[in-house]
Tab-separated table of C-alpha atoms and ligand atoms in Angstrom:
chain	number	residue	atom	x	y	z
A	909	UNK	CA	-26.342	-7.905	-0.362
A	910	UNK	CA	-29.310	-10.122	-1.410
A	911	UNK	CA	-31.829	-8.451	-3.668
A	912	UNK	CA	-35.285	-7.837	-2.105
A	913	UNK	CA	-37.977	-10.495	-2.567
A	914	UNK	CA	-40.814	-8.432	-4.454
A	915	UNK	CA	-44.458	-9.268	-4.944
A	916	UNK	CA	-46.540	-7.228	-7.193
A	917	UNK	CA	-50.222	-7.876	-6.712
A	918	UNK	CA	-52.405	-6.905	-9.725
A	919	UNK	CA	-56.205	-6.226	-8.623
A	920	UNK	CA	-56.717	-5.054	-4.860
A	921	UNK	CA	-60.259	-5.899	-4.508
A	922	UNK	CA	-61.517	-8.050	-1.873
A	923	UNK	CA	-59.309	-10.987	-2.870
A	924	UNK	CA	-56.271	-8.953	-3.664
A	925	UNK	CA	-56.257	-6.556	-0.702
A	926	UNK	CA	-56.837	-9.572	1.710
A	927	UNK	CA	-53.641	-11.516	0.132
A	928	UNK	CA	-51.732	-8.263	0.625
A	929	UNK	CA	-52.921	-8.076	4.475
A	930	UNK	CA	-52.013	-12.026	4.839
A	931	UNK	CA	-48.709	-11.713	3.029
A	932	UNK	CA	-47.811	-8.817	5.269
A	933	UNK	CA	-48.826	-10.577	8.485
A	934	UNK	CA	-47.087	-13.570	7.376
A	935	UNK	CA	-43.729	-11.399	6.514
A	936	UNK	CA	-43.207	-13.411	3.474
A	937	UNK	CA	-41.472	-10.724	1.228
A	938	UNK	CA	-39.510	-7.483	1.333
A	939	UNK	CA	-41.524	-5.482	-0.881
A	940	UNK	CA	-45.067	-5.806	-2.024
A	941	UNK	CA	-46.239	-3.534	-4.761
A	942	UNK	CA	-49.970	-3.103	-5.517
A	943	UNK	CA	-51.749	-2.270	-8.851
A	944	UNK	CA	-55.325	-1.579	-9.632
A	945	UNK	CA	-57.357	0.242	-12.134
A	946	UNK	CA	-58.925	2.199	-9.351
A	947	UNK	CA	-55.939	4.272	-8.495
A	948	UNK	CA	-57.522	6.116	-5.447
A	949	UNK	CA	-58.690	2.782	-3.790
A	950	UNK	CA	-55.349	1.112	-4.392
A	951	UNK	CA	-53.367	4.086	-2.988
A	952	UNK	CA	-55.473	4.122	0.156
A	953	UNK	CA	-55.111	0.296	0.427
A	954	UNK	CA	-51.271	0.531	0.142
A	955	UNK	CA	-51.305	3.494	2.916
A	956	UNK	CA	-53.601	1.457	5.176
A	957	UNK	CA	-51.367	-1.483	5.087
A	958	UNK	CA	-47.997	0.716	5.687
A	959	UNK	CA	-50.031	2.179	8.745
A	960	UNK	CA	-49.646	-1.415	10.553
A	961	UNK	CA	-46.247	-2.229	9.825
A	962	UNK	CA	-44.424	-0.605	12.577
A	963	UNK	CA	-46.461	-2.708	14.964
A	964	UNK	CA	-44.122	-5.842	14.036
A	965	UNK	CA	-40.963	-3.503	13.292
A	966	UNK	CA	-41.479	-4.962	9.971
A	967	UNK	CA	-39.117	-3.399	7.480
A	968	UNK	CA	-41.232	-4.409	4.385
A	969	UNK	CA	-42.274	-1.998	1.871
A	970	UNK	CA	-45.381	-1.407	0.545
A	971	UNK	CA	-46.476	1.117	-2.173
A	972	UNK	CA	-48.901	1.412	-4.889
A	973	UNK	CA	-47.154	1.191	-8.155
A	974	UNK	CA	-47.334	0.495	-11.827
A	975	UNK	CA	-46.345	-2.022	-14.336
A	976	UNK	CA	-42.502	-1.078	-14.622
A	977	UNK	CA	-42.383	-2.289	-10.743
A	978	UNK	CA	-42.937	-5.519	-12.161
A	979	UNK	CA	-39.483	-5.874	-13.910
A	980	UNK	CA	-37.807	-6.594	-10.519
A	981	UNK	CA	-40.381	-8.771	-9.215
A	982	UNK	CA	-40.214	-12.484	-8.101
A	983	UNK	CA	-43.773	-13.189	-8.425
A	984	UNK	CA	-46.865	-11.342	-9.898
A	985	UNK	CA	-50.106	-12.388	-8.336
A	986	UNK	CA	-53.188	-11.693	-10.562
A	987	UNK	CA	-56.523	-11.022	-8.604
A	988	UNK	CA	-58.099	-8.560	-11.095
A	989	UNK	CA	-61.307	-9.170	-12.751
A	990	UNK	CA	-65.032	-9.481	-11.889
A	991	UNK	CA	-66.010	-11.916	-9.202
A	992	UNK	CA	-69.035	-14.426	-8.827
A	993	UNK	CA	-72.457	-12.941	-8.114
A	994	UNK	CA	-75.071	-15.187	-6.452
A	995	UNK	CA	-75.986	-17.838	-8.909
A	996	UNK	CA	-73.282	-17.355	-11.034
A	997	UNK	CA	-70.633	-20.248	-11.690
A	998	UNK	CA	-66.939	-19.514	-12.081
A	999	UNK	CA	-67.083	-20.433	-15.752
A	1000	UNK	CA	-69.860	-17.383	-16.349
A	1001	UNK	CA	-66.989	-14.964	-15.811
A	1002	UNK	CA	-64.878	-15.962	-18.724
A	1003	UNK	CA	-65.455	-13.458	-21.264
A	1004	UNK	CA	-64.933	-10.492	-19.368
A	1005	UNK	CA	-62.128	-11.655	-17.208
A	1006	UNK	CA	-60.196	-13.082	-20.257
A	1007	UNK	CA	-60.067	-9.617	-21.831
A	1008	UNK	CA	-58.676	-8.110	-18.446
A	1009	UNK	CA	-56.106	-10.825	-18.292
A	1010	UNK	CA	-54.936	-10.358	-21.688
A	1011	UNK	CA	-54.163	-6.680	-21.272
A	1012	UNK	CA	-52.798	-7.257	-17.905
A	1013	UNK	CA	-50.203	-10.282	-18.989
A	1014	UNK	CA	-49.261	-7.932	-21.923
A	1015	UNK	CA	-48.366	-5.002	-19.544
A	1016	UNK	CA	-46.327	-7.466	-17.199
A	1017	UNK	CA	-44.426	-8.979	-19.725
A	1018	UNK	CA	-43.361	-5.647	-21.540
A	1019	UNK	CA	-41.939	-4.259	-18.192
A	1020	UNK	CA	-39.085	-7.166	-18.765
A	1021	UNK	CA	-40.812	-9.292	-15.912
A	1022	UNK	CA	-38.979	-12.502	-15.496
A	1023	UNK	CA	-40.441	-13.953	-12.508
A	1024	UNK	CA	-43.268	-16.342	-11.896
A	1025	UNK	CA	-47.255	-15.688	-12.288
A	1026	UNK	CA	-49.769	-16.845	-9.519
A	1027	UNK	CA	-53.273	-16.436	-10.931
A	1028	UNK	CA	-56.155	-16.322	-8.825
A	1029	UNK	CA	-58.871	-14.647	-10.978
A	1030	UNK	CA	-61.417	-17.084	-11.951
A	1031	UNK	CA	-62.196	-19.304	-13.712
A	1032	UNK	CA	-58.815	-19.610	-12.691
A	1033	UNK	CA	-57.653	-22.908	-14.476
A	1034	UNK	CA	-58.712	-21.005	-17.991
A	1035	UNK	CA	-57.110	-17.786	-17.088
A	1036	UNK	CA	-53.854	-19.684	-16.041
A	1037	UNK	CA	-53.821	-21.062	-19.449
A	1038	UNK	CA	-54.399	-17.766	-20.823
A	1039	UNK	CA	-51.678	-16.123	-18.991
A	1040	UNK	CA	-49.374	-19.198	-20.085
A	1041	UNK	CA	-50.567	-18.863	-23.814
A	1042	UNK	CA	-50.172	-14.656	-23.926
A	1043	UNK	CA	-46.977	-14.395	-21.879
A	1044	UNK	CA	-45.164	-17.310	-23.926
A	1045	UNK	CA	-43.507	-18.171	-20.301
A	1046	UNK	CA	-42.653	-21.676	-19.590
A	1047	UNK	CA	-45.456	-23.465	-17.863
A	1048	UNK	CA	-43.572	-24.030	-14.818
A	1049	UNK	CA	-43.583	-20.050	-14.219
A	1050	UNK	CA	-47.237	-19.699	-14.658
A	1051	UNK	CA	-49.068	-21.299	-11.795
A	1052	UNK	CA	-52.954	-21.265	-10.929
A	1053	UNK	CA	-53.952	-21.258	-7.291
A	1054	UNK	CA	-56.165	-24.112	-8.691
A	1055	UNK	CA	-57.810	-26.238	-5.941
A	1056	UNK	CA	-55.185	-25.252	-3.047
A	1057	UNK	CA	-58.164	-23.175	-1.487
A	1058	UNK	CA	-60.590	-26.379	-1.849
A	1059	UNK	CA	-57.889	-28.631	-0.614
A	1060	UNK	CA	-57.533	-26.210	2.529
A	1061	UNK	CA	-61.337	-26.117	3.067
A	1062	UNK	CA	-61.541	-30.257	2.743
A	1063	UNK	CA	-58.677	-30.581	5.300
A	1064	UNK	CA	-60.100	-28.249	7.835
A	1065	UNK	CA	-63.448	-30.306	7.618
A	1066	UNK	CA	-61.552	-33.762	7.868
A	1067	UNK	CA	-59.464	-32.357	10.833
A	1068	UNK	CA	-62.638	-31.459	12.341
A	1069	UNK	CA	-64.339	-35.025	11.887
A	1070	UNK	CA	-61.260	-36.685	13.141
A	1071	UNK	CA	-60.278	-34.306	15.651
A	1072	UNK	CA	-56.917	-34.197	14.608
A	1073	UNK	CA	-54.729	-31.271	13.393
A	1074	UNK	CA	-55.246	-30.537	9.561
A	1075	UNK	CA	-51.335	-31.209	9.320
A	1076	UNK	CA	-52.102	-34.925	9.807
A	1077	UNK	CA	-54.566	-34.949	6.990
A	1078	UNK	CA	-53.545	-35.960	3.747
A	1079	UNK	CA	-56.345	-35.363	1.413
A	1080	UNK	CA	-56.643	-33.467	-1.879
A	1081	UNK	CA	-58.833	-31.972	-4.141
A	1082	UNK	CA	-58.260	-32.693	-7.897
A	1083	UNK	CA	-59.498	-31.248	-11.417
A	1084	UNK	CA	-61.262	-27.923	-12.033
A	1085	UNK	CA	-61.355	-25.190	-9.249
A	1086	UNK	CA	-65.209	-25.427	-9.848
A	1087	UNK	CA	-68.112	-27.804	-10.099
A	1088	UNK	CA	-66.292	-30.681	-11.568
A	1089	UNK	CA	-63.664	-30.896	-8.759
A	1090	UNK	CA	-63.643	-33.922	-6.904
A	1091	UNK	CA	-61.670	-35.548	-4.001
A	1092	UNK	CA	-59.500	-38.420	-4.629
A	1093	UNK	CA	-60.597	-40.537	-1.389
A	1094	UNK	CA	-58.610	-43.564	-2.622
A	1095	UNK	CA	-55.340	-41.977	-1.859
A	1096	UNK	CA	-56.498	-39.898	1.229
A	1097	UNK	CA	-54.864	-40.721	4.755
A	1098	UNK	CA	-55.288	-39.737	7.992
A	1099	UNK	CA	-52.280	-39.803	10.344
A	1100	UNK	CA	-50.783	-41.891	7.623
A	1101	UNK	CA	-53.798	-44.424	7.731
A	1102	UNK	CA	-55.979	-44.656	4.535
A	1103	UNK	CA	-59.248	-43.500	5.143
A	1104	UNK	CA	-60.984	-46.474	4.042
A	1105	UNK	CA	-58.984	-48.329	6.731
A	1106	UNK	CA	-59.906	-46.213	9.836
A	1107	UNK	CA	-61.515	-48.148	12.509
A	1108	UNK	CA	-63.588	-47.543	15.645
A	1109	UNK	CA	-65.500	-44.165	15.876
A	1110	UNK	CA	-63.265	-42.963	12.897
A	1111	UNK	CA	-64.779	-45.172	10.486
A	1112	UNK	CA	-66.705	-43.165	7.916
A	1113	UNK	CA	-69.258	-43.991	5.692
A	1114	UNK	CA	-69.364	-43.292	1.898
A	1115	UNK	CA	-72.471	-41.086	2.402
A	1116	UNK	CA	-70.538	-39.059	5.194
A	1117	UNK	CA	-67.423	-38.591	2.831
A	1118	UNK	CA	-70.025	-37.541	-0.192
A	1119	UNK	CA	-71.547	-34.880	2.275
A	1120	UNK	CA	-68.025	-33.605	3.230
A	1121	UNK	CA	-67.069	-33.471	-0.762
A	1122	UNK	CA	-70.495	-31.545	-1.354
A	1123	UNK	CA	-69.792	-28.935	1.314
A	1124	UNK	CA	-66.144	-28.533	0.009
A	1125	UNK	CA	-67.045	-28.175	-3.607
A	1126	UNK	CA	-70.086	-25.872	-2.659
A	1127	UNK	CA	-68.408	-23.790	-0.031
A	1128	UNK	CA	-68.167	-20.627	-2.317
A	1129	UNK	CA	-71.612	-20.440	-3.108
A	1130	UNK	CA	-72.657	-20.495	0.319
A	1131	UNK	CA	-70.235	-17.724	1.308
A	1132	UNK	CA	-71.145	-15.600	-1.539
A	1133	UNK	CA	-74.849	-15.996	-1.002
A	1134	UNK	CA	-74.135	-14.805	2.794
A	1135	UNK	CA	-71.571	-11.797	2.237
A	1136	UNK	CA	-71.077	-11.215	-1.480
A	1137	UNK	CA	-67.776	-12.813	-2.131
A	1138	UNK	CA	-65.173	-14.945	-0.567
A	1139	UNK	CA	-61.421	-13.710	0.022
A	1140	UNK	CA	-59.727	-14.559	3.241
A	1141	UNK	CA	-59.300	-18.185	2.368
A	1142	UNK	CA	-58.082	-17.706	-1.018
A	1143	UNK	CA	-55.836	-14.971	0.420
A	1144	UNK	CA	-54.279	-17.117	2.798
A	1145	UNK	CA	-53.874	-20.087	0.046
A	1146	UNK	CA	-52.158	-17.530	-2.083
A	1147	UNK	CA	-49.762	-16.362	0.944
A	1148	UNK	CA	-48.898	-20.113	1.235
A	1149	UNK	CA	-48.204	-20.542	-2.282
A	1150	UNK	CA	-45.786	-17.488	-2.430
A	1151	UNK	CA	-44.096	-18.226	0.771
A	1152	UNK	CA	-43.292	-21.759	-1.107
A	1153	UNK	CA	-42.103	-20.084	-4.141
A	1154	UNK	CA	-39.602	-17.298	-2.213
A	1155	UNK	CA	-38.356	-19.785	0.199
A	1156	UNK	CA	-37.644	-22.316	-2.213
A	1157	UNK	CA	-39.428	-24.755	0.065
A	1158	UNK	CA	-40.025	-27.523	-2.729
A	1159	UNK	CA	-43.657	-27.824	-1.021
A	1160	UNK	CA	-46.098	-30.287	-2.338
A	1161	UNK	CA	-49.287	-28.173	-3.109
A	1162	UNK	CA	-52.418	-28.640	-5.101
A	1163	UNK	CA	-52.093	-26.229	-8.044
A	1164	UNK	CA	-53.196	-25.670	-11.510
A	1165	UNK	CA	-50.587	-26.231	-14.117
A	1166	UNK	CA	-50.576	-27.364	-17.542
A	1167	UNK	CA	-50.377	-31.177	-18.288
A	1168	UNK	CA	-48.248	-32.568	-20.964
A	1169	UNK	CA	-49.172	-36.249	-20.827
A	1170	UNK	CA	-50.089	-36.735	-17.062
A	1171	UNK	CA	-52.932	-38.643	-16.698
A	1172	UNK	CA	-53.142	-39.209	-20.457
A	1173	UNK	CA	-53.955	-35.442	-20.999
A	1174	UNK	CA	-52.465	-32.634	-22.879
A	1175	UNK	CA	-52.733	-28.628	-23.140
A	1176	UNK	CA	-55.122	-28.186	-20.274
A	1177	UNK	CA	-54.345	-26.291	-16.923
A	1178	UNK	CA	-56.025	-28.374	-14.246
A	1179	UNK	CA	-55.257	-28.905	-10.348
A	1180	UNK	CA	-52.763	-32.075	-9.565
A	1181	UNK	CA	-50.140	-32.478	-6.670
A	1182	UNK	CA	-47.339	-29.996	-7.572
A	1183	UNK	CA	-44.101	-29.238	-6.265
A	1184	UNK	CA	-43.230	-25.866	-5.908
A	1185	UNK	CA	-40.042	-23.832	-5.446
A	1186	UNK	CA	-38.160	-21.057	-6.542
A	1187	UNK	CA	-38.237	-21.894	-9.842
A	1188	UNK	CA	-41.905	-22.316	-9.889
A	1189	UNK	CA	-43.369	-25.648	-10.354
A	1190	UNK	CA	-40.364	-28.106	-10.311
A	1191	UNK	CA	-42.339	-31.435	-10.883
A	1192	UNK	CA	-45.941	-33.026	-11.073
A	1193	UNK	CA	-46.984	-36.096	-8.860
A	1194	UNK	CA	-49.303	-38.396	-10.473
A	1195	UNK	CA	-50.521	-40.705	-7.732
A	1196	UNK	CA	-52.638	-43.689	-9.056
A	1197	UNK	CA	-56.422	-42.958	-9.085
A	1198	UNK	CA	-59.083	-45.191	-8.765
A	1199	UNK	CA	-61.035	-45.962	-12.172
A	1200	UNK	CA	-64.040	-43.998	-10.727
A	1201	UNK	CA	-61.767	-41.183	-10.045
A	1202	UNK	CA	-59.935	-41.297	-13.404
A	1203	UNK	CA	-63.419	-40.911	-14.876
A	1204	UNK	CA	-64.140	-37.614	-12.720
A	1205	UNK	CA	-60.463	-36.454	-13.678
A	1206	UNK	CA	-61.498	-37.043	-17.477
A	1207	UNK	CA	-64.870	-35.061	-17.091
A	1208	UNK	CA	-62.784	-32.252	-15.336
A	1209	UNK	CA	-60.591	-31.918	-18.342
A	1210	UNK	CA	-63.888	-32.123	-20.836
A	1211	UNK	CA	-65.315	-29.318	-19.076
A	1212	UNK	CA	-61.991	-26.998	-18.769
A	1213	UNK	CA	-61.189	-27.821	-22.623
A	1214	UNK	CA	-64.753	-27.186	-24.036
A	1215	UNK	CA	-65.235	-23.916	-21.869
A	1216	UNK	CA	-61.585	-22.433	-23.130
A	1217	UNK	CA	-62.195	-20.179	-26.065
A	1218	UNK	CA	-58.195	-20.339	-26.627
A	1219	UNK	CA	-58.164	-24.033	-27.370
H	2663	LIG	P1	-63.304	-7.284	-6.721
H	2663	LIG	O1	-64.359	-7.143	-7.649
H	2663	LIG	O2	-63.413	-7.083	-5.349
H	2663	LIG	O3	-61.992	-6.949	-7.102
H	2663	LIG	C1	-61.439	-7.066	-8.520
H	2663	LIG	C2	-60.557	-5.843	-8.526
H	2663	LIG	O4	-59.808	-6.033	-9.728
H	2663	LIG	C3	-61.073	-4.244	-8.343
H	2663	LIG	O5	-60.324	-3.560	-7.461
H	2663	LIG	C4	-60.834	-3.667	-9.702
H	2663	LIG	O6	-60.646	-2.504	-9.926
H	2663	LIG	C5	-59.513	-4.486	-10.301
H	2663	LIG	N1	-59.536	-4.852	-11.824
H	2663	LIG	C6	-60.150	-4.846	-12.797
H	2663	LIG	N2	-59.716	-4.917	-13.973
H	2663	LIG	C7	-58.291	-4.561	-13.730
H	2663	LIG	C8	-57.355	-4.423	-14.814
H	2663	LIG	N3	-57.602	-4.368	-15.911
H	2663	LIG	N4	-56.155	-4.037	-14.016
H	2663	LIG	C9	-56.179	-3.933	-12.981
H	2663	LIG	N5	-57.074	-3.981	-12.114
H	2663	LIG	C10	-58.160	-4.198	-12.408
H	2663	LIG	O7	-63.252	-9.132	-6.852
H	2663	LIG	P2	-62.829	-10.061	-5.999
H	2663	LIG	O8	-63.642	-10.515	-5.142
H	2663	LIG	O9	-61.310	-9.500	-5.348
H	2663	LIG	O10	-62.262	-11.211	-6.999
H	2663	LIG	C11	-61.429	-11.159	-7.810
H	2663	LIG	C12	-61.192	-12.381	-8.549
H	2663	LIG	O11	-60.818	-13.582	-7.728
H	2663	LIG	C13	-62.443	-12.880	-9.321
H	2663	LIG	O12	-62.236	-13.440	-10.509
H	2663	LIG	C14	-62.911	-13.906	-8.206
H	2663	LIG	O13	-63.873	-14.785	-8.939
H	2663	LIG	C15	-61.612	-14.649	-7.934
H	2663	LIG	N6	-61.524	-15.638	-6.891
H	2663	LIG	C16	-60.762	-16.470	-6.786
H	2663	LIG	C17	-60.719	-17.565	-5.827
H	2663	LIG	C18	-59.711	-18.829	-6.101
H	2663	LIG	O14	-59.761	-19.665	-5.346
H	2663	LIG	N7	-59.068	-18.719	-7.249
H	2663	LIG	C19	-61.422	-17.230	-4.939
H	2663	LIG	C20	-62.319	-16.217	-4.475
H	2663	LIG	C21	-62.426	-15.471	-5.725
């Protein structure tokens, strides 16, 4: 009999609980364990989720657990920590969340966990670096959700602009999951055609592309201003990443990973195109960027290195 595919979620707040809900609805695992400092809330969350499962005759088991449950887990998803408040950047959260991440990583590793860490807590690139450093795991098994959410936001906007399925949009957000992120327009394609070569009503001006970029980059600020936090979008992105891992999809996703020479950089977690499957990140693609995009990439690396207290 095959071993159950188990995900452990640490941090069942807005993001974590939304992720649990999305993961259960997508039926991506056999067991989902939920851990949080707030034991009463996480127990209620697990009970609430259990209440829905019979509707789909789902055999998934959900429970509120503890770190011992990580030993048998395939993936530990970290959504614990404080979130941005209106006016705050992701980088403003570093000091508090670094302490939280350190103790969580320690507890997970001490359980005997041998799976893959997936980090969502912000600032996600720096916290992924921290989990990699504190865990001593190979970088392939410590993944940050990075710009997977931003890339989904971008593709949704472009699909509306061109009135075409997001599946036909090949465009990515590179760099920091934060203010220095950028879109690699030079390699963006719609239905296989370069954005710059689209004719007729699909022709786009640089001003229009800049507006799409800015609204992608600033989407979280707007949502946080309006309702205090963002969680559904990232929850779906995390579900997508877990599915790619558990089903060994070898899917191409924009994820935060540690560079070792790619684009001329080392020792930084940042989003680049990654192939992800059962063993984690199996390879990194480095499509050629324009010189202006390379300058943006270098700037993003600079921001992430300058703000990382562990470097
Ligand atoms: P939240 O305050 O709703 O939830 C955080 C949860 O973490 C709480 O339930 C809290 O009890 C728990 N927690 C805190 N310390 C803990 C510890 N040591 N062990 C276990 N649990 C602990 O916050 P949220 O809105 O869910 O956001 C969570 C994180 O996700 C934030 O850092 C936020 O910035 C980040 N986020 C990331 C993305 C992304 O794309 N990566 C998108 C949105 C939010």
